[in-house]
């Protein structure tokens, strides 16, 4: 069973606009959430995280929002740049990260 | 920066062969992980290890085993390779079991083809 779901396999956005990537989870024990970015032929790289005690975390152009009641998180990229084109994975874990679960990924394409 | 190195980027093996995938991290991390990545399925955890000689099964351990004889090295073993084990394999590490909220750091992956 997929405890972390990314329902959009792909997203295309114009350069300079906002990219919004969504993620839903089912396990109420998850309390740490992360986004990873993956370029072809490379491993995933950690992008940004949020713990369940917060509802927003911001790092430069990247903001993650967490809605615990809806079991939903989203990643906002503003403004989007062509170099942001990659596959983005949402991940979640309970108290420690040894049981981290990943979504299937969303391929973001930012068009110049 | 954390460096997680996987010994091979591409590997081609035959069904029935015993296959070893090696992973080394250079940051003295306690935790190490093996995932496989398949289209539409994301990353699925095969095995992980908290410490030397410790191992825990992940979601899909069948057909795999692991070895952690040294803290920096975590090996994934396909006991008798089958075509359904053709996949991208990713190794990761993270700091320590008792420290909360740590990201995992990934290697660049090994694309394994079983013919």
mmCIF file of C-alpha atoms in Angstrom:
data_model
loop_
_atom_site.group_PDB
_atom_site.id
_atom_site.type_symbol
_atom_site.label_atom_id
_atom_site.label_comp_id
_atom_site.label_asym_id
_atom_site.label_seq_id
_atom_site.Cartn_x
_atom_site.Cartn_y
_atom_site.Cartn_z
ATOM 1 C CA UNK A 1 0.000 0.000 0.000
ATOM 2 C CA UNK A 2 1.271 3.426 -0.882
ATOM 3 C CA UNK A 3 1.216 5.527 2.249
ATOM 4 C CA UNK A 4 2.527 8.558 0.395
ATOM 5 C CA UNK A 5 0.863 9.546 -2.855
ATOM 6 C CA UNK A 6 1.765 12.022 -5.520
ATOM 7 C CA UNK A 7 -1.193 11.951 -7.853
ATOM 8 C CA UNK A 8 0.298 14.102 -10.585
ATOM 9 C CA UNK A 9 2.991 12.279 -12.531
ATOM 10 C CA UNK A 10 3.954 15.441 -14.350
ATOM 11 C CA UNK A 11 3.639 19.207 -14.228
ATOM 12 C CA UNK A 12 4.622 21.843 -16.767
ATOM 13 C CA UNK A 13 5.106 25.484 -15.784
ATOM 14 C CA UNK A 14 6.357 28.624 -17.504
ATOM 15 C CA UNK A 15 9.581 30.151 -16.246
ATOM 16 C CA UNK A 16 8.939 32.815 -13.602
ATOM 17 C CA UNK A 17 5.579 31.387 -12.567
ATOM 18 C CA UNK A 18 4.766 29.380 -9.459
ATOM 19 C CA UNK A 19 5.121 25.589 -9.387
ATOM 20 C CA UNK A 20 2.930 23.738 -6.905
ATOM 21 C CA UNK A 21 3.614 20.075 -6.278
ATOM 22 C CA UNK A 22 1.202 18.128 -4.115
ATOM 23 C CA UNK A 23 1.474 15.127 -1.858
ATOM 24 C CA UNK A 24 -1.022 13.195 0.270
ATOM 25 C CA UNK A 25 -0.322 10.676 3.006
ATOM 26 C CA UNK A 26 -2.416 8.175 4.890
ATOM 27 C CA UNK A 27 -0.381 7.288 7.965
ATOM 28 C CA UNK A 28 -1.247 9.564 10.901
ATOM 29 C CA UNK A 29 1.991 8.497 12.627
ATOM 30 C CA UNK A 30 4.088 10.428 10.107
ATOM 31 C CA UNK A 31 5.547 13.516 11.689
ATOM 32 C CA UNK A 32 8.453 14.468 9.463
ATOM 33 C CA UNK A 33 8.043 15.318 5.810
ATOM 34 C CA UNK A 34 10.620 15.970 3.136
ATOM 35 C CA UNK A 35 10.957 16.860 -0.503
ATOM 36 C CA UNK A 36 13.743 15.506 -2.648
ATOM 37 C CA UNK A 37 14.742 16.545 -6.134
ATOM 38 C CA UNK A 38 16.188 14.112 -8.636
ATOM 39 C CA UNK A 39 17.944 14.821 -11.902
ATOM 40 C CA UNK A 40 18.442 12.023 -14.457
ATOM 41 C CA UNK A 41 21.421 9.767 -13.712
ATOM 42 C CA UNK A 42 21.805 11.215 -10.208
ATOM 43 C CA UNK A 43 20.535 10.211 -6.798
ATOM 44 C CA UNK A 44 17.801 12.211 -5.040
ATOM 45 C CA UNK A 45 19.045 15.306 -3.229
ATOM 46 C CA UNK A 46 17.374 16.652 -0.131
ATOM 47 C CA UNK A 47 15.541 19.907 -0.797
ATOM 48 C CA UNK A 48 13.434 20.956 2.185
ATOM 49 C CA UNK A 49 11.650 19.417 5.161
ATOM 50 C CA UNK A 50 8.975 20.185 7.700
ATOM 51 C CA UNK A 51 8.046 18.641 11.026
ATOM 52 C CA UNK A 52 4.483 18.150 12.151
ATOM 53 C CA UNK A 53 4.681 20.944 14.706
ATOM 54 C CA UNK A 54 4.838 23.476 11.878
ATOM 55 C CA UNK A 55 2.565 24.258 8.982
ATOM 56 C CA UNK A 56 5.055 26.107 6.824
ATOM 57 C CA UNK A 57 8.775 26.098 6.168
ATOM 58 C CA UNK A 58 10.528 28.379 3.749
ATOM 59 C CA UNK A 59 13.983 28.230 2.178
ATOM 60 C CA UNK A 60 14.619 30.776 -0.526
ATOM 61 C CA UNK A 61 12.376 30.053 -3.491
ATOM 62 C CA UNK A 62 11.049 26.871 -1.898
ATOM 63 C CA UNK A 63 8.213 26.690 0.610
ATOM 64 C CA UNK A 64 6.614 23.568 2.007
ATOM 65 C CA UNK A 65 3.115 23.726 3.472
ATOM 66 C CA UNK A 66 1.672 21.055 5.740
ATOM 67 C CA UNK A 67 -2.035 20.538 6.407
ATOM 68 C CA UNK A 68 -2.170 17.800 9.049
ATOM 69 C CA UNK A 69 -5.934 17.578 9.215
ATOM 70 C CA UNK A 70 -6.098 16.929 5.478
ATOM 71 C CA UNK A 71 -2.924 14.805 5.526
ATOM 72 C CA UNK A 72 -1.637 16.922 2.680
ATOM 73 C CA UNK A 73 1.566 18.766 1.930
ATOM 74 C CA UNK A 74 2.669 20.872 -0.959
ATOM 75 C CA UNK A 75 5.876 22.341 -2.319
ATOM 76 C CA UNK A 76 5.780 25.809 -3.833
ATOM 77 C CA UNK A 77 8.597 27.042 -6.054
ATOM 78 C CA UNK A 78 8.532 30.761 -6.772
ATOM 79 C CA UNK A 79 9.726 31.874 -9.231
ATOM 80 C CA UNK A 80 10.267 28.686 -11.181
ATOM 81 C CA UNK A 81 13.476 28.391 -13.200
ATOM 82 C CA UNK A 82 14.425 25.994 -16.025
ATOM 83 C CA UNK A 83 17.051 24.474 -13.722
ATOM 84 C CA UNK A 84 14.217 23.352 -11.432
ATOM 85 C CA UNK A 85 13.160 20.820 -14.068
ATOM 86 C CA UNK A 86 13.537 17.459 -12.338
ATOM 87 C CA UNK A 87 11.537 14.722 -10.639
ATOM 88 C CA UNK A 88 10.357 15.704 -7.165
ATOM 89 C CA UNK A 89 9.720 13.067 -4.521
ATOM 90 C CA UNK A 90 7.683 13.609 -1.410
ATOM 91 C CA UNK A 91 8.702 11.527 1.618
ATOM 92 C CA UNK A 92 7.390 11.029 5.131
ATOM 93 C CA UNK A 93 8.506 9.254 8.266
ATOM 94 C CA UNK A 94 7.352 8.693 11.843
ATOM 95 C CA UNK A 95 9.402 9.631 14.916
ATOM 96 C CA UNK A 96 12.720 8.468 13.458
ATOM 97 C CA UNK A 97 13.436 8.368 9.756
ATOM 98 C CA UNK A 98 14.198 4.712 9.429
ATOM 99 C CA UNK A 99 10.742 3.988 8.054
ATOM 100 C CA UNK A 100 10.695 6.736 5.461
ATOM 101 C CA UNK A 101 8.124 6.303 2.706
ATOM 102 C CA UNK A 102 8.352 7.926 -0.688
ATOM 103 C CA UNK A 103 5.771 8.969 -3.222
ATOM 104 C CA UNK A 104 6.008 7.948 -6.862
ATOM 105 C CA UNK A 105 7.372 11.330 -7.899
ATOM 106 C CA UNK A 106 6.228 14.267 -10.033
ATOM 107 C CA UNK A 107 8.214 15.307 -13.080
ATOM 108 C CA UNK A 108 8.384 19.107 -13.214
ATOM 109 C CA UNK A 109 9.227 20.827 -16.481
ATOM 110 C CA UNK A 110 9.878 24.554 -16.395
ATOM 111 C CA UNK A 111 9.714 26.054 -19.865
ATOM 112 C CA UNK A 112 11.842 29.076 -20.734
ATOM 113 C CA UNK B 1 29.235 17.434 2.248
ATOM 114 C CA UNK B 2 28.140 13.877 2.695
ATOM 115 C CA UNK B 3 29.423 11.559 0.034
ATOM 116 C CA UNK B 4 27.624 8.306 -0.649
ATOM 117 C CA UNK B 5 29.381 6.289 -3.314
ATOM 118 C CA UNK B 6 27.927 3.320 -5.141
ATOM 119 C CA UNK B 7 30.541 1.167 -6.781
ATOM 120 C CA UNK B 8 28.865 0.759 -10.175
ATOM 121 C CA UNK B 9 26.665 3.086 -12.200
ATOM 122 C CA UNK B 10 25.573 0.375 -14.621
ATOM 123 C CA UNK B 11 25.612 -3.377 -14.234
ATOM 124 C CA UNK B 12 24.398 -6.190 -16.469
ATOM 125 C CA UNK B 13 24.037 -9.678 -15.047
ATOM 126 C CA UNK B 14 22.360 -12.941 -15.993
ATOM 127 C CA UNK B 15 19.477 -14.700 -14.251
ATOM 128 C CA UNK B 16 20.630 -16.970 -11.466
ATOM 129 C CA UNK B 17 23.840 -15.056 -10.806
ATOM 130 C CA UNK B 18 24.714 -13.810 -7.340
ATOM 131 C CA UNK B 19 25.037 -10.032 -7.547
ATOM 132 C CA UNK B 20 26.763 -7.679 -5.121
ATOM 133 C CA UNK B 21 26.026 -3.951 -4.993
ATOM 134 C CA UNK B 22 28.386 -1.942 -2.829
ATOM 135 C CA UNK B 23 27.844 1.371 -1.076
ATOM 136 C CA UNK B 24 30.267 3.462 0.974
ATOM 137 C CA UNK B 25 29.615 6.666 2.931
ATOM 138 C CA UNK B 26 32.276 8.950 4.291
ATOM 139 C CA UNK B 27 30.486 10.814 7.076
ATOM 140 C CA UNK B 28 30.462 8.248 9.877
ATOM 141 C CA UNK B 29 26.681 7.859 9.578
ATOM 142 C CA UNK B 30 25.059 5.148 11.656
ATOM 143 C CA UNK B 31 22.093 4.483 9.377
ATOM 144 C CA UNK B 32 22.319 3.081 5.879
ATOM 145 C CA UNK B 33 19.558 2.097 3.470
ATOM 146 C CA UNK B 34 18.970 0.295 0.200
ATOM 147 C CA UNK B 35 16.050 1.271 -2.059
ATOM 148 C CA UNK B 36 14.953 0.366 -5.523
ATOM 149 C CA UNK B 37 13.296 2.891 -7.791
ATOM 150 C CA UNK B 38 10.795 1.793 -10.418
ATOM 151 C CA UNK B 39 8.590 3.959 -12.670
ATOM 152 C CA UNK B 40 5.288 4.800 -11.037
ATOM 153 C CA UNK B 41 6.316 3.254 -7.728
ATOM 154 C CA UNK B 42 8.803 5.749 -6.354
ATOM 155 C CA UNK B 43 11.464 4.507 -3.976
ATOM 156 C CA UNK B 44 10.797 1.318 -2.052
ATOM 157 C CA UNK B 45 12.880 0.317 0.932
ATOM 158 C CA UNK B 46 14.586 -3.078 0.662
ATOM 159 C CA UNK B 47 16.742 -3.228 3.801
ATOM 160 C CA UNK B 48 18.312 -0.843 6.249
ATOM 161 C CA UNK B 49 20.904 -0.962 8.987
ATOM 162 C CA UNK B 50 21.269 0.965 12.238
ATOM 163 C CA UNK B 51 24.773 -0.179 13.011
ATOM 164 C CA UNK B 52 27.506 -2.602 12.112
ATOM 165 C CA UNK B 53 26.157 -6.136 11.766
ATOM 166 C CA UNK B 54 22.596 -4.876 12.318
ATOM 167 C CA UNK B 55 19.952 -5.144 9.616
ATOM 168 C CA UNK B 56 16.235 -4.668 9.322
ATOM 169 C CA UNK B 57 13.853 -5.653 6.538
ATOM 170 C CA UNK B 58 12.121 -2.953 4.605
ATOM 171 C CA UNK B 59 9.026 -3.302 2.452
ATOM 172 C CA UNK B 60 10.427 -5.596 -0.226
ATOM 173 C CA UNK B 61 13.250 -7.744 1.174
ATOM 174 C CA UNK B 62 12.382 -10.939 -0.732
ATOM 175 C CA UNK B 63 15.217 -12.086 -2.953
ATOM 176 C CA UNK B 64 17.739 -9.772 -1.295
ATOM 177 C CA UNK B 65 20.132 -9.860 1.618
ATOM 178 C CA UNK B 66 22.539 -7.298 3.044
ATOM 179 C CA UNK B 67 25.845 -7.135 4.819
ATOM 180 C CA UNK B 68 27.299 -4.449 7.054
ATOM 181 C CA UNK B 69 30.678 -5.511 8.353
ATOM 182 C CA UNK B 70 32.054 -1.976 8.631
ATOM 183 C CA UNK B 71 30.234 1.209 9.563
ATOM 184 C CA UNK B 72 30.955 2.944 6.276
ATOM 185 C CA UNK B 73 30.014 0.102 3.960
ATOM 186 C CA UNK B 74 26.621 -1.473 3.238
ATOM 187 C CA UNK B 75 26.291 -4.201 0.628
ATOM 188 C CA UNK B 76 23.155 -5.406 -1.111
ATOM 189 C CA UNK B 77 23.170 -8.987 -2.342
ATOM 190 C CA UNK B 78 20.866 -10.546 -4.892
ATOM 191 C CA UNK B 79 21.139 -14.205 -4.001
ATOM 192 C CA UNK B 80 19.929 -15.490 -7.377
ATOM 193 C CA UNK B 81 19.166 -12.656 -9.747
ATOM 194 C CA UNK B 82 15.859 -12.651 -11.596
ATOM 195 C CA UNK B 83 14.574 -10.429 -14.392
ATOM 196 C CA UNK B 84 12.079 -8.717 -12.056
ATOM 197 C CA UNK B 85 15.043 -7.358 -10.127
ATOM 198 C CA UNK B 86 16.015 -5.187 -13.066
ATOM 199 C CA UNK B 87 15.805 -1.725 -11.544
ATOM 200 C CA UNK B 88 17.612 1.378 -10.314
ATOM 201 C CA UNK B 89 19.132 0.707 -6.893
ATOM 202 C CA UNK B 90 19.812 3.589 -4.547
ATOM 203 C CA UNK B 91 21.864 3.591 -1.376
ATOM 204 C CA UNK B 92 21.378 6.239 1.322
ATOM 205 C CA UNK B 93 22.752 7.118 4.733
ATOM 206 C CA UNK B 94 21.683 9.300 7.643
ATOM 207 C CA UNK B 95 23.293 10.480 10.826
ATOM 208 C CA UNK B 96 22.075 8.444 13.784
ATOM 209 C CA UNK B 97 19.147 6.472 15.100
ATOM 210 C CA UNK B 98 18.578 8.554 18.191
ATOM 211 C CA UNK B 99 18.599 11.874 16.418
ATOM 212 C CA UNK B 100 15.222 12.969 15.205
ATOM 213 C CA UNK B 101 14.382 14.508 11.853
ATOM 214 C CA UNK B 102 17.358 13.900 9.652
ATOM 215 C CA UNK B 103 17.322 13.718 5.879
ATOM 216 C CA UNK B 104 18.834 10.784 4.101
ATOM 217 C CA UNK B 105 21.682 11.362 1.675
ATOM 218 C CA UNK B 106 21.703 9.336 -1.498
ATOM 219 C CA UNK B 107 24.266 7.928 -3.859
ATOM 220 C CA UNK B 108 23.878 8.303 -7.615
ATOM 221 C CA UNK B 109 22.375 4.873 -8.036
ATOM 222 C CA UNK B 110 23.210 1.639 -9.832
ATOM 223 C CA UNK B 111 21.142 0.742 -12.850
ATOM 224 C CA UNK B 112 21.026 -3.046 -12.811
ATOM 225 C CA UNK B 113 19.818 -5.091 -15.747
ATOM 226 C CA UNK B 114 19.188 -8.810 -15.365
ATOM 227 C CA UNK B 115 19.093 -10.670 -18.666
#
